[in-house]
Amino acid sequence: MKKKYMMIYEDVKRGILDQTYPVGAQIPDEKTMCEKFSCSRMTVKKAYDMLVMEGLIYRKQGQGSFVLSRDIERPEVEIKERELIGFTKATSGAGRSKVLRFQLIFATEKIAKALNIKPNDPVYDILRVRLIKDRPYVIEQTYMSPTVIPGVTKEVLEGSIYSYIEDELVLRIGAAQKITSADISNDIDHKELGLQDIEPVLVVEQIAFLDNGTPFEYSISRHRYDLFKFSVYSLRR
Amino acid sequence: MKKKYMMIYEDVKRGILDQTYPVGAQIPDEKTMCEKFSCSRMTVKKAYDMLVMEGLIYRKQGQGSFVLSRDIERPEVEIKERELIGFTKATSGAGRSKVLRFQLIFATEKIAKALNIKPNDPVYDILRVRLIKDRPYVIEQTYMSPTVIPGVTKEVLEGSIYSYIEDELVLRIGAAQKITSADISNDIDHKELGLQDIEPVLVVEQIAFLDNGTPFEYSISRHRYDLFKFSVYSLRR
DNA sequence: GAGTGGTCTAGACCACCCC
DNA sequence: GGGTGGTCTAGACCACTCC
């Protein structure tokens, strides 16, 4: 049995995307939806609150729920920051990876802290370039603990680590902290991403967690500045 | 009367911040909290779910709710992307603004689309440099409709637009879409932010909305690459 | 006053985890 | 089996907006 709130969420989302509810339109009030889906108000509210979090609608006491506009122009590769997905999914499977380095090292203080392990514990040290249609887009330094994620091979790294973790190891990925900044490109960026001296990179530092709270990946990604943008929707309070 | 879920949320958050619940610790289960606050499970769940969204705890069916670690090093000025605040608050009030340009222009197609007005409608064209301790940090181009936000003056711009909107006009700010990217610094960046040729900027393009869904501000901010970082917490699905 | 959403209750049943 | 969280109900009362 499918979750009711998910059915309501999907029903309304579909209506927004296919313009059944155009921008600015009022969507059905809670009571009406309760009848349509024969459920209680709390269930409708849960579904609607998910749409609020996503920035698709806003709600106002005494007035109703309305479709929000979304208008900033879209870049070539857009990452929705609150959607946690691996590179392979972000690029709709059109991407592949070139492994530049794959070895075991002793964890530094910083890596150990990020992965919640001891300094000098073994960690995978992985450096990959991600390609879309054979054009380099991202250079990604990854550290993972072999205790948490065993059996990583070069073949796994050339595909999707996230698929390996979820499908092969049957672990569930839960969440991630990301910090975004800009940086001057270095020699490796010039060589691997084909950038000029004055062209910068967009840097994302990330710690990803399994759904049991264990950090499993600490990574630093350097993106071509002209091809990547990150979008996020913020709510006041 | 204060909202119950907010009291529970604040109680647990305080406990996490003051280490009453250290990283990895289990926080009280829902039933226990129901008794402590004499409320129903739904109310505790709402409070706990807010903590999940913030990345402070994770919860697992059959096990419990646990404090998450948060470990990436903090930059000089960190903006939590999901917290929608103006520059003045982000810098703890230590900032001020220098107004480089303040005039009315006809809205371009792009501005009109962002602000949901007609092309050639009048809009404020505002260019400001934000300073902290007299050091320039950000250069910000802002467009707003005088129909939505009337009475803006140079004095308002030197302080906080957001305070003016909320305190003077008594409008409520609801949400914002932001898109983050990196860019090569241009002549204005060099002059106003004191950057060298090869030093990039971190660009944030934003549309901010009032709580009735009206877009009131379209802005493009160019931040010094070495002083700003943006953090975000993402949940899978 | 009618209609809307916000909060809250006091239960229920189920899925999952660990013992 | 006992403890946990996830979903859901069928109400209730309140706050806000518009007429």
XYZ file of C-alpha atoms (C1' of nucleotides) in Angstrom:
512
model
C 0.000 0.000 0.000
C 1.350 3.342 -1.062
C 1.564 6.129 1.464
C -1.416 8.433 1.218
C 0.504 11.654 1.759
C 2.818 10.634 -1.064
C -0.113 10.100 -3.412
C -1.501 13.548 -2.601
C 1.972 15.108 -2.933
C 2.501 13.505 -6.327
C -0.988 14.371 -7.519
C -0.537 18.072 -6.764
C 3.045 18.163 -8.012
C 1.959 16.650 -11.308
C -0.781 19.279 -11.521
C 1.756 22.056 -11.005
C 4.227 20.684 -13.547
C 1.597 20.112 -16.246
C 0.045 23.540 -15.582
C -3.269 22.193 -14.346
C -2.402 24.537 -11.506
C -0.559 27.404 -13.221
C 1.687 29.852 -11.391
C -0.334 31.886 -8.923
C -3.327 29.527 -8.982
C -4.940 28.397 -5.777
C -4.738 24.671 -5.178
C -7.605 22.837 -3.458
C -8.018 23.568 0.233
C -7.348 20.887 2.805
C -10.983 19.973 3.377
C -11.638 19.404 -0.328
C -8.529 17.226 -0.604
C -9.594 15.218 2.461
C -12.772 14.302 0.635
C -11.053 13.592 -2.690
C -8.578 11.202 -1.064
C -10.812 10.163 1.846
C -8.240 10.975 4.453
C -7.791 13.285 7.406
C -6.586 16.884 7.302
C -3.213 15.995 8.873
C -2.406 13.790 5.902
C -3.174 16.538 3.389
C -1.187 18.981 5.488
C 1.839 16.705 5.453
C 1.726 16.463 1.653
C 1.262 20.227 1.234
C 4.074 21.016 3.683
C 6.426 18.938 1.544
C 5.519 21.100 -1.448
C 6.168 24.214 0.646
C 9.633 22.933 1.556
C 10.370 22.351 -2.090
C 9.349 25.887 -2.986
C 6.517 24.780 -5.246
C 3.688 26.372 -3.250
C 3.184 28.807 -0.404
C 0.337 28.736 2.076
C -1.270 31.481 4.054
C -3.643 31.256 6.973
C -7.014 32.694 6.079
C -6.328 32.665 2.350
C -5.247 29.362 0.897
C -2.419 27.538 -0.874
C -0.974 28.918 -4.101
C 1.513 27.878 -6.776
C 4.814 29.766 -6.643
C 6.713 30.995 -9.683
C 10.241 29.780 -10.387
C 12.117 31.971 -12.745
C 15.883 32.124 -12.596
C 17.419 30.820 -15.813
C 18.703 27.302 -15.675
C 22.393 26.493 -16.176
C 23.768 23.635 -18.253
C 24.189 21.389 -15.236
C 22.072 22.336 -12.282
C 22.408 20.653 -8.928
C 19.564 21.110 -6.507
C 21.513 21.345 -3.317
C 18.863 19.856 -1.127
C 18.563 16.796 -3.331
C 21.310 14.447 -2.395
C 22.319 12.486 -5.436
C 25.534 11.171 -6.859
C 27.203 12.550 -9.944
C 25.910 9.740 -12.149
C 22.286 10.563 -11.426
C 22.879 14.328 -11.600
C 24.094 13.937 -15.149
C 21.289 11.526 -16.089
C 23.708 8.673 -16.606
C 25.485 10.455 -19.454
C 28.602 10.803 -17.321
C 31.553 8.536 -16.694
C 34.660 8.751 -14.553
C 38.386 8.620 -15.133
C 40.288 7.371 -12.081
C 43.515 9.322 -11.616
C 44.515 7.851 -8.286
C 43.223 5.024 -6.131
C 45.208 3.949 -3.107
C 45.085 3.455 0.643
C 46.592 6.051 2.942
C 46.687 6.821 6.671
C 43.940 9.252 7.666
C 45.096 12.771 8.469
C 43.584 14.629 11.432
C 41.159 16.413 9.162
C 39.996 13.298 7.330
C 39.673 11.366 10.585
C 37.538 14.112 12.081
C 35.266 14.256 9.047
C 34.775 10.487 8.917
C 34.628 10.062 12.690
C 37.543 7.599 12.726
C 41.006 7.682 14.338
C 43.981 9.490 12.794
C 46.139 6.990 10.879
C 43.250 4.596 10.327
C 43.334 3.408 6.703
C 41.220 5.319 4.182
C 40.727 5.094 0.436
C 42.339 8.054 -1.321
C 40.494 8.501 -4.599
C 40.997 11.156 -7.256
C 38.610 11.081 -10.183
C 37.718 13.277 -13.108
C 34.089 13.179 -14.141
C 33.314 13.426 -17.833
C 30.120 14.152 -19.709
C 30.296 13.360 -23.417
C 34.064 13.070 -22.921
C 34.318 16.637 -21.668
C 35.777 17.014 -18.177
C 33.435 18.755 -15.751
C 34.553 17.968 -12.220
C 37.638 16.795 -10.416
C 36.772 15.011 -7.218
C 38.955 14.003 -4.262
C 37.216 11.385 -2.119
C 38.101 9.763 1.197
C 36.157 6.782 2.538
C 36.810 4.250 5.265
C 37.160 0.654 3.995
C 35.624 -0.449 7.295
C 32.396 1.337 6.402
C 32.499 0.826 2.623
C 34.397 -2.410 1.881
C 35.297 -3.882 -1.490
C 35.738 -0.715 -3.554
C 37.581 -1.380 -6.827
C 38.655 0.667 -9.819
C 35.630 -0.679 -11.711
C 33.266 0.598 -9.012
C 34.926 4.019 -9.170
C 34.475 4.242 -12.907
C 30.721 3.867 -12.389
C 28.648 5.223 -9.538
C 29.889 4.787 -5.965
C 26.408 5.596 -4.748
C 24.868 2.744 -6.736
C 27.534 0.376 -5.395
C 26.748 1.412 -1.832
C 22.995 1.194 -2.194
C 22.641 -1.773 -4.567
C 25.672 -3.974 -3.840
C 26.273 -3.251 -0.165
C 22.577 -2.585 0.510
C 23.311 0.413 2.710
C 21.126 3.455 2.674
C 22.477 6.936 2.146
C 20.800 9.412 4.422
C 22.068 12.957 4.245
C 25.015 15.238 3.560
C 26.569 18.466 4.755
C 27.949 20.571 1.924
C 29.997 23.741 1.928
C 30.286 25.671 -1.329
C 32.953 28.216 -2.234
C 34.967 29.537 -5.171
C 38.719 29.093 -5.670
C 41.551 30.009 -8.015
C 42.262 27.099 -10.336
C 45.469 25.156 -9.694
C 47.771 23.159 -11.991
C 45.685 20.008 -11.745
C 42.526 21.956 -12.609
C 44.286 23.436 -15.650
C 45.437 20.043 -16.827
C 42.384 17.926 -16.081
C 39.541 20.393 -16.560
C 41.202 22.298 -19.394
C 40.928 25.634 -17.631
C 42.991 28.784 -18.207
C 44.875 30.544 -15.407
C 42.213 33.131 -14.664
C 39.320 30.678 -14.831
C 38.136 29.655 -11.355
C 36.516 26.524 -9.942
C 33.399 26.068 -7.853
C 34.388 23.981 -4.833
C 32.055 21.737 -2.861
C 33.274 20.140 0.329
C 30.954 17.401 1.476
C 30.484 14.873 4.245
C 27.875 12.253 3.368
C 26.132 10.076 5.947
C 24.436 6.700 5.896
C 20.931 6.621 7.300
C 22.315 5.331 10.592
C 24.302 8.540 11.017
C 27.725 7.094 10.095
C 29.763 9.439 7.900
C 30.941 7.351 4.939
C 32.416 9.868 2.532
C 34.440 13.048 2.782
C 34.947 14.680 -0.580
C 36.161 17.875 -2.189
C 34.889 18.509 -5.710
C 36.239 21.186 -8.021
C 33.759 22.056 -10.790
C 34.289 23.988 -14.011
C 32.969 27.449 -13.122
C 31.137 27.876 -16.427
C 29.145 24.660 -16.405
C 27.877 24.141 -12.884
C 25.415 26.021 -10.761
C 23.842 25.050 -7.488
C 20.302 25.993 -6.628
C 18.643 26.055 -3.258
C 15.313 27.185 -1.892
C 15.277 28.824 1.531
C 12.388 29.396 3.855
C 12.308 32.208 6.384
C 12.519 30.628 9.829
C 0.928 30.745 24.794
C 4.054 29.447 23.162
C 3.798 26.625 20.657
C 4.480 23.290 22.269
C 6.470 21.819 19.399
C 8.695 24.896 19.504
C 9.356 24.410 23.217
C 10.333 20.791 22.637
C 12.461 21.742 19.626
C 14.287 24.415 21.619
C 14.718 22.160 24.625
C 16.405 19.419 22.598
C 18.425 21.859 20.502
C 19.774 23.488 23.644
C 20.686 20.034 24.939
C 22.619 19.274 21.759
C 24.466 22.585 21.718
C 25.462 22.418 25.402
C 26.501 18.757 25.036
C 23.839 17.408 27.377
C 23.265 15.199 24.360
C 26.763 14.733 22.870
C 27.396 13.585 19.305
C 26.085 10.067 18.824
C 23.944 10.120 21.974
C 20.379 8.919 21.869
C 17.820 11.578 22.680
C 14.641 10.696 24.577
C 12.116 8.644 22.641
C 8.779 10.125 21.667
C 6.783 8.512 24.451
C 9.119 9.822 27.157
C 8.945 13.319 25.685
C 5.145 13.130 25.542
C 5.106 12.607 29.279
C 7.734 15.268 30.013
C 5.807 17.910 28.055
C 2.344 16.381 28.548
C 1.545 16.360 24.878
C 0.739 13.878 22.123
C 3.237 11.954 20.020
C 2.466 14.021 16.903
C 3.694 17.146 18.651
C 6.996 15.554 19.652
C 7.349 14.160 16.146
C 6.916 17.602 14.631
C 9.659 19.041 16.866
C 12.017 16.132 16.150
C 11.390 16.318 12.401
C 12.489 19.958 12.459
C 15.773 18.863 14.039
C 16.156 16.217 11.327
C 15.693 18.846 8.630
C 18.353 20.965 10.236
C 20.801 18.088 10.270
C 21.098 18.029 14.054
C 19.684 14.529 14.592
C 18.781 11.445 12.605
C 16.024 8.992 13.464
C 15.639 5.334 12.679
C 12.602 3.136 12.987
C 13.151 0.436 15.574
C 16.206 2.143 17.062
C 15.730 5.723 18.162
C 16.825 9.308 17.580
C 20.510 10.242 17.738
C 22.655 13.361 17.639
C 24.566 13.834 14.368
C 28.138 15.069 14.135
C 28.934 18.254 12.233
C 32.520 18.509 11.279
C 33.564 20.566 8.289
C 35.687 23.515 9.339
C 33.919 26.824 9.469
C 34.889 29.692 7.163
C 35.234 33.338 8.217
C 31.747 34.230 7.043
C 29.441 31.295 6.730
C 25.992 31.580 5.270
C 23.588 28.773 5.981
C 21.810 28.641 2.684
C 18.519 27.482 4.052
C 18.385 30.362 6.501
C 17.066 33.325 4.650
C 18.549 36.425 6.189
C 19.766 39.743 4.902
C 23.383 40.735 4.792
C 23.155 42.889 7.906
C 22.069 39.982 10.064
C 24.483 37.536 8.410
C 27.372 39.686 9.519
C 25.969 40.196 13.030
C 25.279 43.857 12.440
C 28.971 44.660 12.031
C 28.433 45.484 8.369
C 27.461 48.626 6.523
C 26.821 49.470 2.893
C 28.239 51.915 0.378
C 25.715 52.868 -2.297
C 27.404 53.087 -5.711
C 24.260 53.595 -7.783
C 20.627 54.206 -6.968
C 18.238 55.068 -9.765
C 15.046 54.066 -11.522
C 15.213 52.189 -14.808
C 12.832 50.364 -17.149
C 12.701 46.638 -16.393
C 14.437 44.402 -18.917
C 12.817 41.138 -19.987
C 14.912 39.216 -17.496
C 14.193 41.505 -14.545
C 10.489 41.616 -15.394
C 10.323 37.841 -15.494
C 12.093 37.491 -12.160
C 9.889 40.062 -10.415
C 6.711 38.974 -12.195
C 6.083 42.453 -13.619
C 5.864 43.797 -17.186
C 8.929 44.690 -19.254
C 9.557 48.450 -19.056
C 7.782 48.775 -15.708
C 9.900 50.980 -13.419
C 12.342 49.235 -11.084
C 14.945 50.417 -8.603
C 18.439 49.765 -9.910
C 20.692 49.519 -6.870
C 24.398 48.766 -6.738
C 25.943 48.471 -3.298
C 29.202 47.360 -1.766
C 28.928 45.714 1.618
C 31.680 46.397 4.119
C 32.638 44.700 7.356
C 35.072 46.688 9.486
C 35.576 48.881 6.397
C 36.728 45.922 4.324
C 34.686 45.232 1.189
C 33.199 41.750 1.069
C 30.340 41.744 -1.409
C 29.135 43.755 -4.350
C 25.407 43.470 -4.814
C 23.184 44.439 -7.738
C 19.542 44.643 -6.660
C 16.316 45.192 -8.583
C 13.016 45.818 -6.790
C 9.658 47.116 -7.905
C 8.631 50.425 -6.267
C 5.052 49.204 -6.488
C 5.857 46.349 -4.125
C 8.480 48.112 -1.993
C 7.721 51.860 -1.971
C 9.694 54.644 -0.341
C 13.235 53.284 -0.637
C 15.875 55.978 -0.053
C 19.649 56.116 0.029
C 19.466 56.052 3.838
C 17.477 52.806 3.755
C 20.033 51.268 1.415
C 22.913 52.144 3.709
C 21.239 50.089 6.434
C 19.262 46.901 6.007
C 16.620 46.670 3.273
C 15.182 43.652 5.028
C 14.635 45.583 8.267
C 12.993 48.396 6.300
C 10.637 45.945 4.631
C 9.728 44.080 7.783
C 9.755 46.899 10.359
C 8.763 50.011 8.387
C 6.525 48.552 5.691
C 5.357 45.706 7.951
C 5.593 43.136 5.172
C 6.768 39.631 5.847
C 9.566 37.997 3.907
C 8.781 34.401 3.120
C 11.325 32.575 1.039
C 14.008 32.815 -1.637
C 15.399 30.891 -4.586
C 19.168 31.104 -4.841
C 21.557 29.936 -7.501
C 25.244 29.793 -6.630
C 28.151 29.758 -9.075
C 31.738 30.956 -9.508
C 32.909 33.611 -11.954
C 36.023 35.382 -13.175
C 36.339 38.761 -11.462
C 35.620 41.804 -13.621
C 36.874 45.406 -13.459
C 34.267 46.468 -10.912
C 35.177 43.503 -8.690
C 38.849 44.484 -8.904
C 38.116 48.072 -8.006
C 35.468 47.620 -5.329
C 36.467 44.315 -3.721
C 40.206 44.852 -4.125
C 40.700 41.595 -6.006
C 43.538 40.658 -8.362
C 42.942 39.472 -11.940
C 43.115 35.756 -11.175
C 41.011 35.971 -8.024
C 37.419 34.834 -8.647
C 34.092 35.724 -7.081
C 31.345 33.547 -5.665
C 28.105 34.616 -7.329
C 24.643 34.260 -5.816
C 21.619 35.031 -7.935
C 18.505 35.335 -5.811
C 14.791 35.970 -6.101
C 13.221 36.728 -2.724
C 9.499 36.444 -2.036
C 7.104 38.004 0.457
C 5.008 35.554 2.418
C 2.131 36.146 0.015
C 4.214 34.763 -2.837
C 5.038 38.105 -4.480
C 8.653 38.302 -5.659
C 10.034 41.571 -4.266
C 13.754 41.389 -4.954
C 15.968 40.103 -7.740
C 19.631 40.352 -6.861
C 23.044 39.238 -8.026
C 25.761 39.268 -5.364
C 29.462 38.861 -6.070
C 31.378 37.760 -2.971
C 35.117 37.744 -2.297
C 36.067 34.120 -2.951
C 38.330 33.880 0.087
C 35.900 35.104 2.708
C 32.563 33.530 1.959
C 31.328 29.986 2.062
C 27.815 28.661 1.859
C 26.708 25.628 3.785
C 23.683 23.473 3.226
C 22.345 20.235 4.657
C 20.658 17.836 2.256
C 18.369 14.940 3.003
C 18.042 11.965 0.718
C 14.569 12.073 -0.812
C -19.620 34.904 9.506
C -17.533 31.823 6.330
C -13.445 29.926 4.809
C -8.824 29.115 5.281
C -4.606 27.091 7.497
C -1.950 26.175 12.310
C -1.808 23.517 16.308
C -2.965 19.720 19.100
C -5.131 15.463 20.995
C -5.618 10.485 22.185
C -5.789 7.082 20.337
C -4.766 3.218 16.362
C -2.101 -0.023 13.430
C 2.090 -1.101 11.224
C 7.243 -1.747 10.098
C 11.493 -2.230 11.819
C 15.283 -3.508 15.131
C 17.261 -5.967 18.907
C 17.125 -9.463 22.154
C 8.244 -9.651 22.602
C 9.244 -5.048 23.775
C 10.732 -0.753 22.168
C 11.194 2.324 18.608
C 9.554 5.490 14.918
C 6.091 6.057 10.569
C 1.532 6.720 9.192
C -3.135 7.884 9.880
C -7.634 9.116 11.980
C -11.575 12.112 13.447
C -12.169 15.159 15.753
C -11.097 19.974 18.478
C -9.977 24.907 19.128
C -7.670 28.900 17.504
C -5.764 32.747 14.308
C -6.049 34.979 10.285
C -8.301 37.011 5.984
C -11.995 38.553 3.307
C -16.523 40.075 2.839
